[in-house]
Amino acid sequence: MTDTTPSAGHPAPLVDRSAKPRSVSRLIFLALVMIGASVVFFLFKDKLNNDVMLGILGVLAVVGIFFLVSTVIGFVTIMPKTVTDPLARAFIDSHPEGTLVTDNKDRVIYANHAYGKLTGSSSAADVQSIEAILSRHRESTEAVYRLTNAMRDGREGQEEFRMTQPLGETREGGSSAHWYRLRGRPVTGVDGAEKLMAWQLSDISHERTEQEMVFKELQNAINYLDHAPVGFFSAGRDGDIVYLNATLADWLGIDFTAFSPGKLMLRDLVAGSGMALVESVQAEPGLNRTAQLDLDLLKSNGQSLPVRLVHRVSATRDGSPGESRTIVISREDGGSGVQDAARAEMRFTRFFNNTPMAIASVDGQGKILRTNGPFLQMFHGLVTRDDMERGTLFETVLRAEDRKGFQDALRQAADKQGDITPIDSRRADNEERHFRFYVNAVIEHTEEAPEETAIIYAVETTEQKALEAQMAQTQKMNAVGTLAGGIAHDFNNVLTAILLSADHLLMSLRPSDSSFADLIEIKRNANRAAVLVRQLLAFSRKQTMRPTVLSMTDVIGDLRMLVDRLTGTNVKLELEFGRDLWPVKTDLGQFEQVLINLAVNARDAMPEGGTITVRTRNVEADEVERLNHRGMEVGEYVLIEISDEGTGISPEVMEKIFEPFFTTKDVGKGTGLGLSMVYGIIKQSGGYIYPDSELGKGTTFRIYLPRHVEDEAEKAAAAAEAAAILEAVRNGVVAEPVKSTNGPEDLTGGSSVVLLVEDEEAVRRGGKRMLEARGYEVHEAGTGVEALEVLQELEGRVDIVVSDVVMPEMDGPTLLTELRKDYPDMKFIFVSGYAEDAFARNLPADAKFGFLAKPFSLKQLATAVREMLDE
């Protein structure tokens, strides 16, 4: 161990074994060399020439004299010094942190004076390693262990620990707790082979004390801010609340302990249209702006809290919104005197900003003087707070064609007129949004706004206009539907008479007769007319439907080949089926007509070819509520979309596409009944259809059919049918359809008596003649009242009644009701051009009857009567 003498200006280290003494070994080596040379001279003295010996001795003498002189002048040193950097040694020796270097066996290589002072070591003999000192204390054991392992792995590290007693001498503060920072890093020894550990130990108690003082001051400031008599919050660029104080949290009923930055948004705290006022405060790039706002905040229980905000916002250099700081002053506290006036002003401001009506005041030139929150919200993007400060005109929110009317109203207001006609206009940048402006003259001017000429109240009427348009369209469609239904009913009677007469004549002619072909042509065209009548009835929702429970996946899949043939080779059909589609209930044949009609229209809209896409999926009730389609009830639906890539439909045409006989096709290429029939079928099925089109991009028809849920009766019937089939299979019995006792083609009447009730004489006469030709005894009546009289005359000896539905004096359903009072088992067939459910709703739920749709042929009439009699 070598204790070095202190250098000027810094203390000497307690231990320094970094320079290893090698002067003794060098002296021994030199002595051995000299002894060896003496032995050589002694042994070979006789063999050496005296001149040679004298020469060698002379050389050695000269070398020795040179070495002695060099040693005296300091040119050569006998004991070489360790090569070190004086500046580095002075730095580490005088470093205020205790520095210690140990080898891998924990032996102390170097320890500076500060280390001894920290550990209480006053001499080299007292110096101990870090592990030896700190491992004895529970507070520092883990820190030393982690650092030692890190340095052995070639890594450096740092630990801080707290001790109840200081390691070295006791200073002011006595036995108070002390904090230490210990750093460690591996270093390489002087010879480059040995691995050493360098430790730095420092007392950071004073630093910790200062940190705790700062923290306490910060905590006190936060406590003062949290419990200040006013609220405070800070928001980020996106409006996320990053801080709010306890006072505001208490006012709003927010759990302050559960609050976390970014969990709340500013829009969640502002009630009503107040957010428009907040957003209207915008700062210039790189600057701040402060505004005073009176509005309501929203409590967690849904109540409003009237407040005054001192709202300060910043903006970044590129002009984008920055952070905001806001002081919140509650307006719920009472007061008197001047405070009463201020409170009254606040109440008015609150009313002004929270009314659902947009309000603005203007001067005689139409400059906006002030507005409320709903006005800024309603005309967002057209009027801002900065615009008002620059004197923007109210005309900026109006369309050009409505500004003259506003100027007239403003002149009337300046003349103190009391009855000024409201102005209906549309938003300047969106013609689909409608507004009504009420202009009221300012009679008495105030000190705050002596230049006010008029107060303008704005109400958005977009929804009202849409409802009016929808009501007008609905009334028009209902009127057209009623007209179409009436025409179809009368036309069905004419067609029925034509078909029955044609059938009667065909029965008396052979195919070779010259008039046979003409009669066939008459019947063919009558059937074509019947198709048009059915389309009219479909639009008026009175056509005959036989709804069944269907899977849209099966229905559309079965139609794919047919649609492919109809659309041609240059049109591609793509099907995208949703998974687990719900069942729907509609008429299979009618719905197939819907799909075919829409597919053909899509083909015609793509003369150059393209793709028709049919998609299906389930639509939940919450999605229906979000879609908010006009007139659509909330519920569960199956959606069928038919999309094309065609020319699209203009808005003018879109308003009329479902009207009967409206078509854009050339003469002879369409009747204009296709989409009207589609509309009626969907509506009669309880569904909805909504078209969506864009010119040049294509059209999409979206059909919503209600999900069918089986009731208990349907489930019981299905279970019974399945059980019957299963039992038949087990018994090896094959069910046969019930046939007429007279055979499938035997439609003769035998001795059966038929009462035919029909107000249309041609149909009644033709039906009577046809049934009598089949062997029936037929009695006829023109009204329901007359039919009851005939029954009374025949004393009820009638096997079946065939009656029209719509008749004067007494209609068919009333006749059935009256007839069943005296003849409960009387068989009955309704004949009508309307759908069965159009009149069945007027009958008792347990009423049993047959149904024959007009127009009908002779064979259809005979078949219906025969089957009813055979049941």
Short mmCIF file of N, CA, C and O in Angstrom, two decimals, residues 563-671:
data_model
loop_
_atom_site.label_atom_id
_atom_site.label_comp_id
_atom_site.label_asym_id
_atom_site.label_seq_id
_atom_site.Cartn_x
_atom_site.Cartn_y
_atom_site.Cartn_z
N VAL A 563 -83.16 -15.46 -64.08
CA VAL A 563 -82.68 -14.09 -64.19
C VAL A 563 -81.49 -14.01 -65.14
O VAL A 563 -81.35 -13.06 -65.91
N ASP A 564 -80.61 -15.01 -65.10
CA ASP A 564 -79.47 -15.03 -66.02
C ASP A 564 -79.93 -15.01 -67.47
O ASP A 564 -79.37 -14.32 -68.33
N ARG A 565 -80.97 -15.78 -67.77
CA ARG A 565 -81.48 -15.83 -69.15
C ARG A 565 -82.13 -14.50 -69.54
O ARG A 565 -82.01 -14.04 -70.68
N LEU A 566 -82.80 -13.87 -68.57
CA LEU A 566 -83.50 -12.62 -68.88
C LEU A 566 -82.53 -11.46 -69.08
O LEU A 566 -82.78 -10.56 -69.89
N THR A 567 -81.43 -11.44 -68.33
CA THR A 567 -80.50 -10.30 -68.39
C THR A 567 -79.52 -10.38 -69.54
O THR A 567 -78.91 -9.37 -69.89
N GLY A 568 -79.32 -11.56 -70.14
CA GLY A 568 -78.46 -11.65 -71.31
C GLY A 568 -77.01 -11.97 -70.94
O GLY A 568 -76.64 -12.08 -69.78
N THR A 569 -76.19 -12.08 -71.99
CA THR A 569 -74.81 -12.53 -71.80
C THR A 569 -73.87 -11.41 -71.39
O THR A 569 -72.81 -11.66 -70.82
N ASN A 570 -74.22 -10.15 -71.72
CA ASN A 570 -73.30 -9.05 -71.38
C ASN A 570 -73.55 -8.46 -70.00
O ASN A 570 -72.94 -7.47 -69.63
N VAL A 571 -74.46 -9.06 -69.25
CA VAL A 571 -74.74 -8.62 -67.87
C VAL A 571 -74.41 -9.77 -66.93
O VAL A 571 -74.88 -10.89 -67.11
N LYS A 572 -73.60 -9.48 -65.95
CA LYS A 572 -73.17 -10.48 -64.97
C LYS A 572 -74.02 -10.36 -63.70
O LYS A 572 -74.28 -9.25 -63.23
N LEU A 573 -74.44 -11.49 -63.18
CA LEU A 573 -75.24 -11.51 -61.96
C LEU A 573 -74.40 -12.05 -60.81
O LEU A 573 -73.82 -13.13 -60.90
N GLU A 574 -74.31 -11.27 -59.73
CA GLU A 574 -73.57 -11.69 -58.54
C GLU A 574 -74.53 -11.76 -57.35
O GLU A 574 -75.32 -10.83 -57.13
N LEU A 575 -74.43 -12.84 -56.60
CA LEU A 575 -75.27 -13.04 -55.42
C LEU A 575 -74.39 -13.05 -54.17
O LEU A 575 -73.38 -13.75 -54.13
N GLU A 576 -74.77 -12.28 -53.18
CA GLU A 576 -74.06 -12.23 -51.90
C GLU A 576 -75.08 -12.47 -50.79
O GLU A 576 -75.81 -11.55 -50.40
N PHE A 577 -75.12 -13.72 -50.31
CA PHE A 577 -76.11 -14.09 -49.30
C PHE A 577 -75.58 -13.85 -47.89
O PHE A 577 -74.43 -14.19 -47.59
N GLY A 578 -76.39 -13.27 -47.05
CA GLY A 578 -76.05 -13.14 -45.64
C GLY A 578 -76.21 -14.47 -44.93
O GLY A 578 -76.95 -15.37 -45.37
N ARG A 579 -75.53 -14.62 -43.82
CA ARG A 579 -75.57 -15.88 -43.07
C ARG A 579 -76.78 -15.91 -42.16
O ARG A 579 -77.18 -14.91 -41.57
N ASP A 580 -77.38 -17.11 -42.05
CA ASP A 580 -78.49 -17.36 -41.13
C ASP A 580 -79.62 -16.35 -41.30
O ASP A 580 -80.05 -15.69 -40.36
N LEU A 581 -80.09 -16.21 -42.55
CA LEU A 581 -81.17 -15.25 -42.81
C LEU A 581 -82.44 -15.67 -42.08
O LEU A 581 -82.78 -16.86 -42.01
N TRP A 582 -83.14 -14.68 -41.55
CA TRP A 582 -84.42 -14.95 -40.91
C TRP A 582 -85.48 -15.27 -41.96
O TRP A 582 -85.39 -14.82 -43.10
N PRO A 583 -86.50 -16.02 -41.59
CA PRO A 583 -87.59 -16.28 -42.55
C PRO A 583 -88.49 -15.05 -42.70
O PRO A 583 -88.56 -14.19 -41.82
N VAL A 584 -89.15 -14.96 -43.84
CA VAL A 584 -90.13 -13.90 -44.10
C VAL A 584 -91.41 -14.55 -44.60
O VAL A 584 -91.41 -15.72 -45.00
N LYS A 585 -92.50 -13.79 -44.58
CA LYS A 585 -93.78 -14.34 -45.03
C LYS A 585 -94.33 -13.45 -46.13
O LYS A 585 -94.66 -12.28 -45.90
N THR A 586 -94.39 -13.99 -47.34
CA THR A 586 -94.93 -13.27 -48.48
C THR A 586 -95.35 -14.29 -49.54
O THR A 586 -95.09 -15.50 -49.40
N ASP A 587 -95.98 -13.79 -50.57
CA ASP A 587 -96.42 -14.65 -51.67
C ASP A 587 -95.22 -14.96 -52.56
O ASP A 587 -94.57 -14.05 -53.08
N LEU A 588 -94.92 -16.23 -52.73
CA LEU A 588 -93.73 -16.63 -53.49
C LEU A 588 -93.80 -16.13 -54.93
O LEU A 588 -92.85 -15.52 -55.44
N GLY A 589 -94.91 -16.37 -55.59
CA GLY A 589 -95.04 -15.96 -56.98
C GLY A 589 -94.94 -14.45 -57.15
O GLY A 589 -94.29 -13.95 -58.08
N GLN A 590 -95.60 -13.72 -56.25
CA GLN A 590 -95.56 -12.26 -56.36
C GLN A 590 -94.15 -11.72 -56.12
O GLN A 590 -93.69 -10.81 -56.81
N PHE A 591 -93.46 -12.30 -55.13
CA PHE A 591 -92.11 -11.79 -54.85
C PHE A 591 -91.14 -12.16 -55.96
O PHE A 591 -90.20 -11.41 -56.24
N GLU A 592 -91.36 -13.29 -56.59
CA GLU A 592 -90.53 -13.61 -57.76
C GLU A 592 -90.72 -12.56 -58.85
O GLU A 592 -89.76 -12.16 -59.53
N GLN A 593 -91.95 -12.07 -59.01
CA GLN A 593 -92.20 -11.01 -59.98
C GLN A 593 -91.45 -9.73 -59.60
O GLN A 593 -90.95 -9.00 -60.46
N VAL A 594 -91.34 -9.45 -58.29
CA VAL A 594 -90.59 -8.28 -57.83
C VAL A 594 -89.14 -8.38 -58.26
O VAL A 594 -88.56 -7.45 -58.84
N LEU A 595 -88.51 -9.51 -57.97
CA LEU A 595 -87.09 -9.69 -58.31
C LEU A 595 -86.86 -9.65 -59.81
O LEU A 595 -85.90 -9.03 -60.30
N ILE A 596 -87.73 -10.30 -60.57
CA ILE A 596 -87.57 -10.33 -62.02
C ILE A 596 -87.72 -8.92 -62.59
O ILE A 596 -86.94 -8.49 -63.45
N ASN A 597 -88.71 -8.18 -62.11
CA ASN A 597 -88.94 -6.84 -62.61
C ASN A 597 -87.75 -5.93 -62.33
O ASN A 597 -87.29 -5.19 -63.22
N LEU A 598 -87.22 -5.98 -61.12
CA LEU A 598 -86.07 -5.13 -60.78
C LEU A 598 -84.83 -5.55 -61.57
O LEU A 598 -84.02 -4.70 -61.97
N ALA A 599 -84.65 -6.85 -61.78
CA ALA A 599 -83.49 -7.32 -62.54
C ALA A 599 -83.58 -6.87 -64.00
O ALA A 599 -82.58 -6.44 -64.60
N VAL A 600 -84.77 -6.94 -64.59
CA VAL A 600 -84.94 -6.51 -65.99
C VAL A 600 -84.71 -5.01 -66.11
O VAL A 600 -84.07 -4.53 -67.06
N ASN A 601 -85.22 -4.23 -65.14
CA ASN A 601 -84.97 -2.79 -65.17
C ASN A 601 -83.48 -2.47 -65.05
O ASN A 601 -82.96 -1.56 -65.71
N ALA A 602 -82.77 -3.24 -64.20
CA ALA A 602 -81.33 -3.04 -64.07
C ALA A 602 -80.61 -3.37 -65.37
O ALA A 602 -79.67 -2.68 -65.78
N ARG A 603 -81.06 -4.42 -66.03
CA ARG A 603 -80.46 -4.77 -67.34
C ARG A 603 -80.68 -3.65 -68.35
O ARG A 603 -79.75 -3.26 -69.07
N ASP A 604 -81.89 -3.09 -68.40
CA ASP A 604 -82.19 -2.03 -69.36
C ASP A 604 -81.39 -0.77 -69.05
O ASP A 604 -81.14 0.05 -69.96
N ALA A 605 -80.99 -0.57 -67.78
CA ALA A 605 -80.22 0.62 -67.40
C ALA A 605 -78.74 0.47 -67.75
O ALA A 605 -77.99 1.43 -67.61
N MET A 606 -78.33 -0.73 -68.20
CA MET A 606 -76.93 -0.97 -68.57
C MET A 606 -76.85 -1.47 -70.01
O MET A 606 -76.60 -2.66 -70.26
N PRO A 607 -77.08 -0.61 -70.99
CA PRO A 607 -77.06 -1.06 -72.39
C PRO A 607 -75.70 -1.58 -72.82
O PRO A 607 -75.62 -2.41 -73.73
N GLU A 608 -74.63 -1.12 -72.20
CA GLU A 608 -73.29 -1.60 -72.55
C GLU A 608 -72.86 -2.78 -71.69
O GLU A 608 -71.72 -3.22 -71.78
N GLY A 609 -73.73 -3.27 -70.86
CA GLY A 609 -73.39 -4.38 -69.98
C GLY A 609 -72.91 -3.90 -68.62
O GLY A 609 -72.67 -2.72 -68.39
N GLY A 610 -72.75 -4.83 -67.71
CA GLY A 610 -72.31 -4.49 -66.36
C GLY A 610 -72.63 -5.62 -65.40
O GLY A 610 -72.80 -6.77 -65.81
N THR A 611 -72.74 -5.28 -64.13
CA THR A 611 -72.96 -6.28 -63.09
C THR A 611 -74.19 -5.92 -62.28
O THR A 611 -74.35 -4.77 -61.85
N ILE A 612 -75.07 -6.89 -62.10
CA ILE A 612 -76.20 -6.76 -61.18
C ILE A 612 -75.85 -7.54 -59.92
O ILE A 612 -75.53 -8.74 -59.99
N THR A 613 -75.89 -6.87 -58.79
CA THR A 613 -75.52 -7.50 -57.52
C THR A 613 -76.76 -7.59 -56.63
O THR A 613 -77.44 -6.58 -56.40
N VAL A 614 -77.03 -8.79 -56.16
CA VAL A 614 -78.14 -9.02 -55.22
C VAL A 614 -77.54 -9.44 -53.89
O VAL A 614 -76.81 -10.44 -53.82
N ARG A 615 -77.81 -8.66 -52.84
CA ARG A 615 -77.28 -8.94 -51.51
C ARG A 615 -78.43 -9.16 -50.54
O ARG A 615 -79.48 -8.53 -50.66
N THR A 616 -78.20 -10.02 -49.57
CA THR A 616 -79.19 -10.23 -48.51
C THR A 616 -78.48 -10.25 -47.17
O THR A 616 -77.33 -10.69 -47.07
N ARG A 617 -79.15 -9.76 -46.16
CA ARG A 617 -78.63 -9.83 -44.80
C ARG A 617 -79.74 -9.49 -43.82
O ARG A 617 -80.78 -8.93 -44.20
N ASN A 618 -79.51 -9.82 -42.56
CA ASN A 618 -80.45 -9.47 -41.49
C ASN A 618 -80.17 -8.05 -41.00
O ASN A 618 -79.02 -7.62 -40.97
N VAL A 619 -81.21 -7.35 -40.62
CA VAL A 619 -81.08 -5.99 -40.10
C VAL A 619 -81.73 -5.95 -38.72
O VAL A 619 -82.94 -6.19 -38.59
N GLU A 620 -80.92 -5.68 -37.70
CA GLU A 620 -81.42 -5.61 -36.33
C GLU A 620 -82.23 -4.33 -36.13
O GLU A 620 -82.15 -3.38 -36.90
N ALA A 621 -83.01 -4.32 -35.03
CA ALA A 621 -83.87 -3.18 -34.75
C ALA A 621 -83.08 -1.91 -34.49
O ALA A 621 -83.47 -0.82 -34.93
N ASP A 622 -81.94 -2.04 -33.79
CA ASP A 622 -81.16 -0.83 -33.49
C ASP A 622 -80.58 -0.22 -34.77
O ASP A 622 -80.46 1.01 -34.88
N GLU A 623 -80.23 -1.05 -35.76
CA GLU A 623 -79.74 -0.52 -37.03
C GLU A 623 -80.86 0.18 -37.78
O GLU A 623 -80.64 1.23 -38.40
N VAL A 624 -82.07 -0.37 -37.73
CA VAL A 624 -83.21 0.28 -38.38
C VAL A 624 -83.45 1.65 -37.76
O VAL A 624 -83.73 2.63 -38.47
N GLU A 625 -83.29 1.73 -36.44
CA GLU A 625 -83.47 3.01 -35.77
C GLU A 625 -82.41 4.02 -36.21
O GLU A 625 -82.70 5.20 -36.40
N ARG A 626 -81.17 3.55 -36.41
CA ARG A 626 -80.12 4.44 -36.87
C ARG A 626 -80.33 4.88 -38.32
O ARG A 626 -80.04 6.02 -38.69
N LEU A 627 -80.84 3.96 -39.16
CA LEU A 627 -81.09 4.31 -40.57
C LEU A 627 -82.13 5.42 -40.69
O LEU A 627 -82.03 6.28 -41.56
N ASN A 628 -83.15 5.37 -39.83
CA ASN A 628 -84.16 6.44 -39.77
C ASN A 628 -84.81 6.67 -41.12
O ASN A 628 -84.99 7.82 -41.55
N HIS A 629 -85.19 5.58 -41.80
CA HIS A 629 -85.92 5.72 -43.06
C HIS A 629 -87.31 6.26 -42.78
O HIS A 629 -87.97 5.84 -41.82
N ARG A 630 -87.75 7.15 -43.62
CA ARG A 630 -89.07 7.76 -43.42
C ARG A 630 -90.17 6.70 -43.53
O ARG A 630 -90.22 5.95 -44.50
N GLY A 631 -91.07 6.71 -42.53
CA GLY A 631 -92.23 5.82 -42.56
C GLY A 631 -91.94 4.39 -42.14
O GLY A 631 -92.85 3.57 -42.10
N MET A 632 -90.71 4.05 -41.85
CA MET A 632 -90.34 2.66 -41.53
C MET A 632 -90.41 2.44 -40.03
O MET A 632 -89.78 3.16 -39.25
N GLU A 633 -91.19 1.46 -39.61
CA GLU A 633 -91.31 1.13 -38.20
C GLU A 633 -90.07 0.38 -37.74
O GLU A 633 -89.48 -0.41 -38.48
N VAL A 634 -89.69 0.63 -36.50
CA VAL A 634 -88.53 -0.04 -35.93
C VAL A 634 -88.87 -1.51 -35.68
O VAL A 634 -89.91 -1.83 -35.10
N GLY A 635 -88.01 -2.39 -36.11
CA GLY A 635 -88.21 -3.82 -35.94
C GLY A 635 -87.08 -4.58 -36.60
O GLY A 635 -86.06 -4.01 -37.01
N GLU A 636 -87.25 -5.89 -36.72
CA GLU A 636 -86.24 -6.75 -37.35
C GLU A 636 -86.69 -7.08 -38.77
O GLU A 636 -87.83 -7.49 -39.00
N TYR A 637 -85.76 -6.91 -39.72
CA TYR A 637 -86.09 -7.07 -41.13
C TYR A 637 -85.02 -7.90 -41.83
O TYR A 637 -83.88 -8.01 -41.36
N VAL A 638 -85.42 -8.46 -42.97
CA VAL A 638 -84.48 -9.07 -43.90
C VAL A 638 -84.32 -8.10 -45.08
O VAL A 638 -85.31 -7.69 -45.69
N LEU A 639 -83.08 -7.71 -45.35
CA LEU A 639 -82.79 -6.73 -46.40
C LEU A 639 -82.38 -7.45 -47.68
O LEU A 639 -81.52 -8.33 -47.67
N ILE A 640 -83.03 -7.07 -48.80
CA ILE A 640 -82.66 -7.55 -50.13
C ILE A 640 -82.27 -6.32 -50.96
O ILE A 640 -83.10 -5.43 -51.18
N GLU A 641 -81.01 -6.27 -51.39
CA GLU A 641 -80.50 -5.15 -52.20
C GLU A 641 -80.28 -5.62 -53.63
O GLU A 641 -79.66 -6.66 -53.86
N ILE A 642 -80.81 -4.86 -54.59
CA ILE A 642 -80.57 -5.12 -56.01
C ILE A 642 -79.87 -3.88 -56.56
O ILE A 642 -80.47 -2.80 -56.64
N SER A 643 -78.59 -4.02 -56.92
CA SER A 643 -77.77 -2.89 -57.37
C SER A 643 -77.31 -3.11 -58.81
O SER A 643 -77.04 -4.25 -59.21
N ASP A 644 -77.24 -2.03 -59.56
CA ASP A 644 -76.70 -2.10 -60.91
C ASP A 644 -75.64 -1.03 -61.09
O ASP A 644 -75.42 -0.19 -60.21
N GLU A 645 -74.98 -1.06 -62.24
CA GLU A 645 -73.94 -0.09 -62.59
C GLU A 645 -74.37 0.74 -63.78
O GLU A 645 -73.57 1.11 -64.64
N GLY A 646 -75.66 1.05 -63.82
CA GLY A 646 -76.22 1.69 -65.00
C GLY A 646 -76.15 3.20 -64.98
O GLY A 646 -75.33 3.81 -64.29
N THR A 647 -77.06 3.79 -65.74
CA THR A 647 -77.04 5.24 -65.95
C THR A 647 -77.57 6.02 -64.77
O THR A 647 -77.34 7.23 -64.68
N GLY A 648 -78.28 5.36 -63.86
CA GLY A 648 -78.82 6.06 -62.71
C GLY A 648 -80.15 6.72 -63.01
O GLY A 648 -80.62 6.75 -64.16
N ILE A 649 -80.78 7.26 -61.96
CA ILE A 649 -82.10 7.89 -62.08
C ILE A 649 -81.98 9.32 -61.57
O ILE A 649 -81.47 9.56 -60.48
N SER A 650 -82.48 10.26 -62.34
CA SER A 650 -82.43 11.67 -61.94
C SER A 650 -83.41 11.92 -60.80
O SER A 650 -84.41 11.19 -60.64
N PRO A 651 -83.18 12.96 -59.99
CA PRO A 651 -84.11 13.27 -58.88
C PRO A 651 -85.53 13.53 -59.36
O PRO A 651 -86.49 13.20 -58.66
N GLU A 652 -85.70 14.14 -60.54
CA GLU A 652 -87.04 14.43 -61.03
C GLU A 652 -87.80 13.14 -61.33
O GLU A 652 -88.99 13.02 -61.03
N VAL A 653 -87.11 12.17 -61.92
CA VAL A 653 -87.74 10.89 -62.25
C VAL A 653 -87.96 10.07 -60.99
O VAL A 653 -88.96 9.36 -60.84
N MET A 654 -87.02 10.17 -60.02
CA MET A 654 -87.10 9.38 -58.79
C MET A 654 -88.41 9.64 -58.05
O MET A 654 -88.97 8.74 -57.41
N GLU A 655 -88.93 10.86 -58.14
CA GLU A 655 -90.16 11.19 -57.43
C GLU A 655 -91.38 10.49 -58.01
O GLU A 655 -92.42 10.41 -57.36
N LYS A 656 -91.28 9.97 -59.23
CA LYS A 656 -92.46 9.42 -59.91
C LYS A 656 -92.33 7.94 -60.27
O LYS A 656 -93.24 7.39 -60.90
N ILE A 657 -91.24 7.29 -59.89
CA ILE A 657 -90.99 5.95 -60.43
C ILE A 657 -92.04 4.93 -59.99
O ILE A 657 -92.27 3.94 -60.68
N PHE A 658 -92.70 5.15 -58.84
CA PHE A 658 -93.67 4.17 -58.37
C PHE A 658 -95.10 4.50 -58.81
O PHE A 658 -96.03 3.78 -58.45
N GLU A 659 -95.28 5.57 -59.58
CA GLU A 659 -96.62 5.93 -60.03
C GLU A 659 -97.03 5.05 -61.20
O GLU A 659 -96.22 4.76 -62.09
N PRO A 660 -98.30 4.62 -61.24
CA PRO A 660 -98.76 3.78 -62.36
C PRO A 660 -98.70 4.53 -63.68
O PRO A 660 -98.96 5.73 -63.76
N PHE A 661 -98.33 3.79 -64.71
CA PHE A 661 -98.28 4.27 -66.09
C PHE A 661 -97.21 5.33 -66.32
O PHE A 661 -97.17 5.94 -67.38
N PHE A 662 -96.32 5.55 -65.33
CA PHE A 662 -95.18 6.44 -65.57
C PHE A 662 -94.00 5.60 -66.03
O PHE A 662 -93.61 4.64 -65.37
N THR A 663 -93.45 5.93 -67.19
CA THR A 663 -92.33 5.18 -67.72
C THR A 663 -91.41 6.11 -68.51
O THR A 663 -91.86 7.12 -69.07
N THR A 664 -90.13 5.79 -68.52
CA THR A 664 -89.15 6.54 -69.31
C THR A 664 -88.78 5.77 -70.56
O THR A 664 -87.92 6.24 -71.33
N LYS A 665 -89.39 4.61 -70.76
CA LYS A 665 -89.07 3.80 -71.94
C LYS A 665 -89.85 4.29 -73.14
O LYS A 665 -90.84 5.03 -73.03
N ASP A 666 -89.40 3.86 -74.32
CA ASP A 666 -90.05 4.25 -75.55
C ASP A 666 -91.44 3.65 -75.63
O ASP A 666 -91.77 2.68 -74.93
N VAL A 667 -92.27 4.21 -76.52
CA VAL A 667 -93.64 3.73 -76.69
C VAL A 667 -93.62 2.27 -77.15
O VAL A 667 -92.87 1.89 -78.05
N GLY A 668 -94.44 1.46 -76.47
CA GLY A 668 -94.52 0.06 -76.82
C GLY A 668 -93.53 -0.83 -76.10
O GLY A 668 -93.56 -2.05 -76.25
N LYS A 669 -92.60 -0.22 -75.30
CA LYS A 669 -91.60 -1.03 -74.60
C LYS A 669 -91.84 -1.12 -73.10
O LYS A 669 -91.04 -1.68 -72.38
N GLY A 670 -92.94 -0.57 -72.64
CA GLY A 670 -93.24 -0.66 -71.22
C GLY A 670 -94.56 0.00 -70.91
O GLY A 670 -94.94 1.00 -71.53
N THR A 671 -95.27 -0.57 -69.92
CA THR A 671 -96.57 -0.03 -69.54
C THR A 671 -96.47 0.97 -68.40
O THR A 671 -97.42 1.70 -68.14
#
